[in-house]
Amino acid sequence: MGKSRLISEFCASLAYTRCRIAYGLCREFGGRPYGPILEALSRLDPSAVQLTRTESKRQYFDAIVDRFVEIASRKALVVIIEDLHWADAATLDLLAFLGSRLHRMRVLLVASFRPDDLHAEHPATAGIERVGRSAQASRIDLPPLEGVELRRFIDEALSGFEVSAQQRRSIALAGEGNPFFTEELLKNAVQDVPDGRGSHQTGRVPQSVRSTLLERLRPFESEDRRIVTHAAVIGRTFTLSLLSSVAGAQPERILSALRRARDFQLIEELEPSLFRFRHGLTREAICGDFLRTELRPLHHRIALILESAPENERSIEALAYHSWAAGDDERCVRYNELAGDAARQVHAYDDAIAFYERALESKSVAAFTRGALLEKVANLRLVLTAREESEATYQAAADSFAIAKAFEREAVCRVRAAMTAYTVTLSDTTAPLEQMLVRIDDSERLARARLHLGIAWIAAALRFPSRAQAHLAHVDLRVAAGVTDVQVRYHHVAAIVSTALGDADGLRREHAAWLDAARAHGAGAVAGVYYNGAKYFASFGLHEEAQESIRQALRLAGEVRNRHAEECAHATAALCYVLSGDLQAARKAVEAVPTTSDNRVNITFATAAGTALGTYLGDDRLIEKWFDGFEASILSAPEIECGYGFAEVLVRRGRRKEAEAFLHRALPDCELVRGEVLTMLEIARYGAAGDRARARRYLARASEAGDSLERPALALFDAICESGDRPERAKQLARAAAEGFRRFRTPLIEAAALEVAGEAELALLLYRRCGATHHVRRLEGIGSNALPAFEPPGGAEMALLSAREREIALLAARGQSNLEIADALSISHKTVEKHLGSAYQKLGVSSRRALRSYVGENR
């Protein structure tokens, strides 16, 4: 699984070190004894292989080891031996001997092999096991790629080529994480060669893959090959009894063929009488020698045999496959939908989608049934975070329901499509919902209620509470009595509107009603009420209610083992704790969110909280993890929650213009903004004039709407903007702001206000109490002549380096390369480049030579 690439990348990382690297390749045919090791030795020293004749094998081995010792005494060696599964016995003997003596040499020996090729009859099996038993040996097993790694592999392999999302998913499933198979399937998809033979699910198996897989059938006798072929037609998994019936042979004869197939790593025994092809492409490669028309009668026969079994012994999945392959439309739809439902119940979502899509291939599917199948596919694609595919599938489902005049089901799918599209584009996606409202009759009250709620949800998410409130007014909850998802969404949107309009009492009422509705909908919905509600409470300074909501969300998520809900709760908690000034609790929460999360909201909240937390604590590791780790994606598509932390890091790294541009993109066009005070104040400090004017309007509207954090934030916003022209007026406004923030118990923002008010000592006390180490050091350094919070540096030569920047700059000045620095500090090469570039900019230097001079002059 990618062993050659791993070795290649490892060797590339040694390019700037003093290690010498030598390769030796084992060859399948025609290799000479000890060839790979002598080949590697000759690359290190061409004269080293001119060995004199010896009287014994031991003397010969000693002579080779002595040559390695001599070369390694001058430079450390990395010796690579590839494809050990093709090694001859002599080479394996020498490797075992060499391995036992590595402890006295500066030599790393890396050997690669395919364990699947080492069946019991393979001549290299025993030798490789003997090499592996050496005390100096360790083994790295490379598992299949999966999850984020597999998606990234496919994205990078397809750079510059267009392949549909559905093809990507099919290839990912077919390749099963094997990089070679996956890459070959991708090449095949790009070439788009039409084919009437072979696989019916993933397209033609590429010749390169087929040759590799079918090579293992070459030693088989004709009857064994026939039995294995019949097994392949049955499917990847098959039973002994079924194969015996289909192949027309006695079980004893079948077992003989299967035993040989097992030894050659073609199949594996899952349990007595149950077998499976080790790789799905193996089965497809075998079937690829037949036309689909040739196989249909055999599939039909298999389906009838399966259907005749007692109901409790039937394999729905096998019936689904063979009915489809036989072209039996009626059975195909029935059994594939049942198989998809069964797979969905055990969370095998990709498999479920494949079953539903097989059912959809039938030409006789009624419009309502087609809509129902498409809706199931869309739901699962959403679970798998394939949002664009999900949105398109919901639209297709809605179109089918429209044909069937099932308007309520159509409305469900139209709303889900619009909401999913919003999460992708963050824009107004309500046009299809408005159009459907015009098209359907007033008597379709439940469908109309769903459409109004969908529009209200998107309007609220876009921060247009008045429009959301207007659509809520059209929803009569009596029409949706007992329809729990409608009840939940109604009170959710109402809670958002109450928050946006500054109505804390309204938020409490709607949150309670939302919670009651969610309890009838399921534990996951209840957890969602708690962690979403926490952020709304925090925007009013209701920290106890926010923290209790977080505790309840985590409790519920733990009880039902809902990893998504747990991630959401931790990500939201981190933001709430930063706002309340509890930085240690914020650190604990943000560390519980994995950086590999597929949930966009969770990553947004975690990057926002983690970066802000890093700036307060002066913690370079947090900034490296949450800013450097997500810089490209967040800067390209910023969301307002990330405005404060990301702009702050950019400014501290001397990239003020980028911070200004980032804040411009992060500030939405909307009616008003609630709950993003930190970002609004950052715009006052570093935003462009037009953005400052717009941000102030939002704060003013929010302040008029109700008593919340936005009122003191507006005073501090004005104080920051006026501090240069009207310092006394600015101090007066800042003191009033500090009093307001004290009332809402947000000490970090209160401290920022006190700084602008000239009360540096009081600000320092608050920063110390919160553990905001960066600001403590900053204020202790400037004493009573405090500058306003986060004052940007006046010039590059005046900028202070962060602790990590200083550390890296000193190592660079001492002559260490970026790779050596990365290794010494256990950070990535890219991180070294970022910090060193920032240090260059702040110090006004452009080379290592200039850096050494600067360090010498300013030691």
Tab-separated table of N, CA, C and O in Angstrom, residues 552-618:
chain	number	residue	atom	x	y	z
A	552	GLN	N	-24.754	19.811	29.436
A	552	GLN	CA	-25.848	18.919	29.039
A	552	GLN	C	-25.591	18.320	27.649
A	552	GLN	O	-25.867	17.140	27.407
A	553	ALA	N	-25.061	19.138	26.740
A	553	ALA	CA	-24.772	18.641	25.390
A	553	ALA	C	-23.728	17.532	25.441
A	553	ALA	O	-23.865	16.495	24.785
A	554	LEU	N	-22.665	17.735	26.225
A	554	LEU	CA	-21.612	16.721	26.331
A	554	LEU	C	-22.128	15.460	27.015
A	554	LEU	O	-21.760	14.339	26.635
A	555	ARG	N	-22.984	15.633	28.014
A	555	ARG	CA	-23.551	14.468	28.697
A	555	ARG	C	-24.366	13.625	27.719
A	555	ARG	O	-24.191	12.403	27.629
A	556	LEU	N	-25.233	14.279	26.971
A	556	LEU	CA	-26.080	13.549	26.018
A	556	LEU	C	-25.251	12.896	24.909
A	556	LEU	O	-25.492	11.747	24.540
A	557	ALA	N	-24.282	13.651	24.392
A	557	ALA	CA	-23.446	13.105	23.317
A	557	ALA	C	-22.700	11.869	23.798
A	557	ALA	O	-22.556	10.883	23.060
A	558	GLY	N	-22.234	11.912	25.056
A	558	GLY	CA	-21.541	10.757	25.607
A	558	GLY	C	-22.458	9.569	25.806
A	558	GLY	O	-22.073	8.419	25.539
A	559	GLU	N	-23.682	9.835	26.250
A	559	GLU	CA	-24.622	8.736	26.506
A	559	GLU	C	-24.979	7.986	25.230
A	559	GLU	O	-25.105	6.758	25.234
A	560	VAL	N	-25.160	8.729	24.143
A	560	VAL	CA	-25.554	8.074	22.888
A	560	VAL	C	-24.364	7.843	21.958
A	560	VAL	O	-24.522	7.404	20.827
A	561	ARG	N	-23.158	8.178	22.439
A	561	ARG	CA	-21.919	8.003	21.676
A	561	ARG	C	-22.002	8.701	20.322
A	561	ARG	O	-21.644	8.122	19.281
A	562	ASN	N	-22.446	9.940	20.356
A	562	ASN	CA	-22.586	10.727	19.131
A	562	ASN	C	-21.350	11.619	18.999
A	562	ASN	O	-21.250	12.670	19.633
A	563	ARG	N	-20.393	11.167	18.194
A	563	ARG	CA	-19.128	11.903	18.059
A	563	ARG	C	-19.341	13.293	17.456
A	563	ARG	O	-18.711	14.262	17.869
A	564	HIS	N	-20.271	13.400	16.490
A	564	HIS	CA	-20.539	14.697	15.869
A	564	HIS	C	-21.046	15.698	16.910
A	564	HIS	O	-20.570	16.833	16.978
A	565	ALA	N	-22.014	15.275	17.739
A	565	ALA	CA	-22.560	16.174	18.757
A	565	ALA	C	-21.490	16.568	19.766
A	565	ALA	O	-21.438	17.720	20.233
A	566	GLU	N	-20.613	15.629	20.097
A	566	GLU	CA	-19.543	15.920	21.055
A	566	GLU	C	-18.580	16.954	20.484
A	566	GLU	O	-18.177	17.899	21.186
A	567	GLU	N	-18.214	16.800	19.209
A	567	GLU	CA	-17.338	17.785	18.563
A	567	GLU	C	-17.993	19.160	18.542
A	567	GLU	O	-17.351	20.177	18.833
A	568	CYS	N	-19.284	19.203	18.193
A	568	CYS	CA	-20.007	20.478	18.142
A	568	CYS	C	-20.004	21.152	19.507
A	568	CYS	O	-19.805	22.376	19.615
A	569	ALA	N	-20.254	20.375	20.557
A	569	ALA	CA	-20.307	20.934	21.906
A	569	ALA	C	-18.955	21.504	22.311
A	569	ALA	O	-18.873	22.610	22.864
A	570	HIS	N	-17.888	20.775	22.034
A	570	HIS	CA	-16.553	21.268	22.404
A	570	HIS	C	-16.183	22.520	21.607
A	570	HIS	O	-15.604	23.471	22.165
A	571	ALA	N	-16.468	22.521	20.299
A	571	ALA	CA	-16.123	23.677	19.464
A	571	ALA	C	-16.873	24.923	19.916
A	571	ALA	O	-16.298	26.015	20.017
A	572	THR	N	-18.178	24.762	20.198
A	572	THR	CA	-18.972	25.904	20.679
A	572	THR	C	-18.494	26.341	22.053
A	572	THR	O	-18.393	27.546	22.342
A	573	ALA	N	-18.188	25.371	22.919
A	573	ALA	CA	-17.729	25.689	24.272
A	573	ALA	C	-16.450	26.527	24.225
A	573	ALA	O	-16.287	27.476	25.018
A	574	ALA	N	-15.540	26.193	23.315
A	574	ALA	CA	-14.281	26.935	23.236
A	574	ALA	C	-14.538	28.414	22.972
A	574	ALA	O	-13.933	29.288	23.609
A	575	LEU	N	-15.455	28.716	22.045
A	575	LEU	CA	-15.793	30.122	21.772
A	575	LEU	C	-16.422	30.792	22.997
A	575	LEU	O	-16.097	31.937	23.334
A	576	CYS	N	-17.330	30.074	23.658
A	576	CYS	CA	-18.011	30.647	24.828
A	576	CYS	C	-17.021	30.936	25.955
A	576	CYS	O	-17.102	31.969	26.625
A	577	TYR	N	-16.067	30.035	26.178
A	577	TYR	CA	-15.096	30.222	27.255
A	577	TYR	C	-14.143	31.377	26.956
A	577	TYR	O	-13.727	32.102	27.862
A	578	VAL	N	-13.761	31.550	25.693
A	578	VAL	CA	-12.917	32.693	25.342
A	578	VAL	C	-13.655	33.991	25.671
A	578	VAL	O	-13.094	34.932	26.245
A	579	LEU	N	-14.937	34.038	25.321
A	579	LEU	CA	-15.723	35.242	25.581
A	579	LEU	C	-15.834	35.530	27.073
A	579	LEU	O	-15.785	36.688	27.500
A	580	SER	N	-15.971	34.481	27.888
A	580	SER	CA	-16.120	34.688	29.332
A	580	SER	C	-14.779	34.841	30.042
A	580	SER	O	-14.742	35.055	31.255
A	581	GLY	N	-13.670	34.700	29.314
A	581	GLY	CA	-12.357	34.913	29.911
A	581	GLY	C	-11.765	33.697	30.586
A	581	GLY	O	-10.711	33.798	31.217
A	582	ASP	N	-12.392	32.526	30.454
A	582	ASP	CA	-11.856	31.310	31.063
A	582	ASP	C	-10.970	30.607	30.031
A	582	ASP	O	-11.387	29.675	29.342
A	583	LEU	N	-9.717	31.052	29.939
A	583	LEU	CA	-8.843	30.576	28.871
A	583	LEU	C	-8.409	29.134	29.066
A	583	LEU	O	-8.185	28.408	28.086
A	584	GLN	N	-8.283	28.680	30.303
A	584	GLN	CA	-7.894	27.285	30.518
A	584	GLN	C	-8.998	26.333	30.084
A	584	GLN	O	-8.743	25.289	29.478
A	585	ALA	N	-10.241	26.698	30.422
A	585	ALA	CA	-11.365	25.869	29.975
A	585	ALA	C	-11.468	25.893	28.451
A	585	ALA	O	-11.796	24.885	27.814
A	586	ALA	N	-11.177	27.061	27.849
A	586	ALA	CA	-11.210	27.172	26.391
A	586	ALA	C	-10.159	26.265	25.760
A	586	ALA	O	-10.415	25.596	24.752
A	587	ARG	N	-8.966	26.222	26.349
A	587	ARG	CA	-7.907	25.356	25.823
A	587	ARG	C	-8.334	23.882	25.865
A	587	ARG	O	-8.172	23.139	24.896
A	588	LYS	N	-8.898	23.480	27.005
A	588	LYS	CA	-9.329	22.087	27.154
A	588	LYS	C	-10.398	21.740	26.116
A	588	LYS	O	-10.389	20.655	25.522
A	589	ALA	N	-11.319	22.678	25.873
A	589	ALA	CA	-12.402	22.420	24.915
A	589	ALA	C	-11.874	22.320	23.490
A	589	ALA	O	-12.235	21.410	22.737
A	590	VAL	N	-11.003	23.247	23.102
A	590	VAL	CA	-10.551	23.271	21.711
A	590	VAL	C	-9.641	22.083	21.419
A	590	VAL	O	-9.604	21.574	20.283
A	591	GLU	N	-8.916	21.602	22.424
A	591	GLU	CA	-8.062	20.440	22.206
A	591	GLU	C	-8.877	19.161	21.993
A	591	GLU	O	-8.355	18.166	21.508
A	592	ALA	N	-10.168	19.195	22.367
A	592	ALA	CA	-11.033	18.027	22.182
A	592	ALA	C	-11.623	17.961	20.781
A	592	ALA	O	-12.300	16.996	20.435
A	593	VAL	N	-11.382	18.992	19.960
A	593	VAL	CA	-11.899	19.001	18.587
A	593	VAL	C	-10.790	18.528	17.650
A	593	VAL	O	-9.738	19.158	17.569
A	594	PRO	N	-10.977	17.430	16.922
A	594	PRO	CA	-9.923	16.952	16.015
A	594	PRO	C	-9.791	17.857	14.800
A	594	PRO	O	-10.786	18.335	14.247
A	595	THR	N	-8.561	18.104	14.392
A	595	THR	CA	-8.329	18.946	13.217
A	595	THR	C	-8.789	18.272	11.937
A	595	THR	O	-8.887	18.912	10.893
A	596	THR	N	-9.082	16.970	12.023
A	596	THR	CA	-9.534	16.223	10.840
A	596	THR	C	-11.052	16.193	10.700
A	596	THR	O	-11.574	15.509	9.830
A	597	SER	N	-11.750	16.934	11.560
A	597	SER	CA	-13.211	16.912	11.512
A	597	SER	C	-13.706	17.296	10.125
A	597	SER	O	-13.197	18.232	9.496
A	598	ASP	N	-14.733	16.578	9.638
A	598	ASP	CA	-15.335	16.892	8.339
A	598	ASP	C	-16.404	17.972	8.439
A	598	ASP	O	-16.910	18.439	7.422
A	599	ASN	N	-16.765	18.359	9.666
A	599	ASN	CA	-17.846	19.311	9.860
A	599	ASN	C	-17.325	20.741	9.736
A	599	ASN	O	-16.476	21.176	10.523
A	600	ARG	N	-17.850	21.461	8.758
A	600	ARG	CA	-17.346	22.807	8.479
A	600	ARG	C	-17.557	23.757	9.647
A	600	ARG	O	-16.684	24.554	9.983
A	601	VAL	N	-18.728	23.685	10.289
A	601	VAL	CA	-19.018	24.577	11.413
A	601	VAL	C	-18.061	24.296	12.569
A	601	VAL	O	-17.512	25.227	13.179
A	602	ASN	N	-17.843	23.014	12.870
A	602	ASN	CA	-16.933	22.666	13.959
A	602	ASN	C	-15.523	23.188	13.712
A	602	ASN	O	-14.881	23.730	14.614
A	603	ILE	N	-15.038	23.012	12.490
A	603	ILE	CA	-13.691	23.489	12.170
A	603	ILE	C	-13.635	25.013	12.237
A	603	ILE	O	-12.664	25.591	12.730
A	604	THR	N	-14.691	25.685	11.762
A	604	THR	CA	-14.713	27.149	11.837
A	604	THR	C	-14.632	27.618	13.282
A	604	THR	O	-13.828	28.495	13.635
A	605	PHE	N	-15.476	27.050	14.140
A	605	PHE	CA	-15.482	27.446	15.544
A	605	PHE	C	-14.150	27.112	16.216
A	605	PHE	O	-13.624	27.899	17.007
A	606	ALA	N	-13.609	25.930	15.929
A	606	ALA	CA	-12.359	25.518	16.570
A	606	ALA	C	-11.187	26.379	16.115
A	606	ALA	O	-10.340	26.767	16.927
A	607	THR	N	-11.115	26.687	14.813
A	607	THR	CA	-10.028	27.548	14.337
A	607	THR	C	-10.169	28.947	14.914
A	607	THR	O	-9.175	29.580	15.284
A	608	ALA	N	-11.418	29.433	15.003
A	608	ALA	CA	-11.642	30.766	15.581
A	608	ALA	C	-11.199	30.803	17.043
A	608	ALA	O	-10.453	31.693	17.466
A	609	ALA	N	-11.655	29.812	17.817
A	609	ALA	CA	-11.315	29.786	19.244
A	609	ALA	C	-9.841	29.467	19.454
A	609	ALA	O	-9.173	30.109	20.277
A	610	GLY	N	-9.303	28.486	18.735
A	610	GLY	CA	-7.917	28.086	18.918
A	610	GLY	C	-6.946	29.200	18.579
A	610	GLY	O	-5.959	29.417	19.291
A	611	THR	N	-7.214	29.928	17.485
A	611	THR	CA	-6.327	31.027	17.096
A	611	THR	C	-6.438	32.189	18.083
A	611	THR	O	-5.420	32.761	18.500
A	612	ALA	N	-7.664	32.545	18.471
A	612	ALA	CA	-7.844	33.617	19.453
A	612	ALA	C	-7.163	33.256	20.766
A	612	ALA	O	-6.478	34.072	21.396
A	613	LEU	N	-7.341	32.014	21.173
A	613	LEU	CA	-6.724	31.535	22.411
A	613	LEU	C	-5.201	31.633	22.324
A	613	LEU	O	-4.534	32.066	23.275
A	614	GLY	N	-4.639	31.238	21.178
A	614	GLY	CA	-3.195	31.332	21.004
A	614	GLY	C	-2.690	32.760	21.106
A	614	GLY	O	-1.615	33.010	21.666
A	615	THR	N	-3.463	33.720	20.578
A	615	THR	CA	-3.019	35.121	20.655
A	615	THR	C	-3.076	35.641	22.089
A	615	THR	O	-2.224	36.419	22.510
A	616	TYR	N	-4.084	35.241	22.857
A	616	TYR	CA	-4.169	35.678	24.251
A	616	TYR	C	-3.068	35.040	25.103
A	616	TYR	O	-2.463	35.697	25.953
A	617	LEU	N	-2.819	33.761	24.880
A	617	LEU	CA	-1.845	33.041	25.696
A	617	LEU	C	-0.415	33.241	25.209
A	617	LEU	O	0.533	32.869	25.913
A	618	GLY	N	-0.251	33.782	24.002
A	618	GLY	CA	1.083	33.862	23.418
A	618	GLY	C	1.640	32.480	23.149
A	618	GLY	O	2.840	32.238	23.255
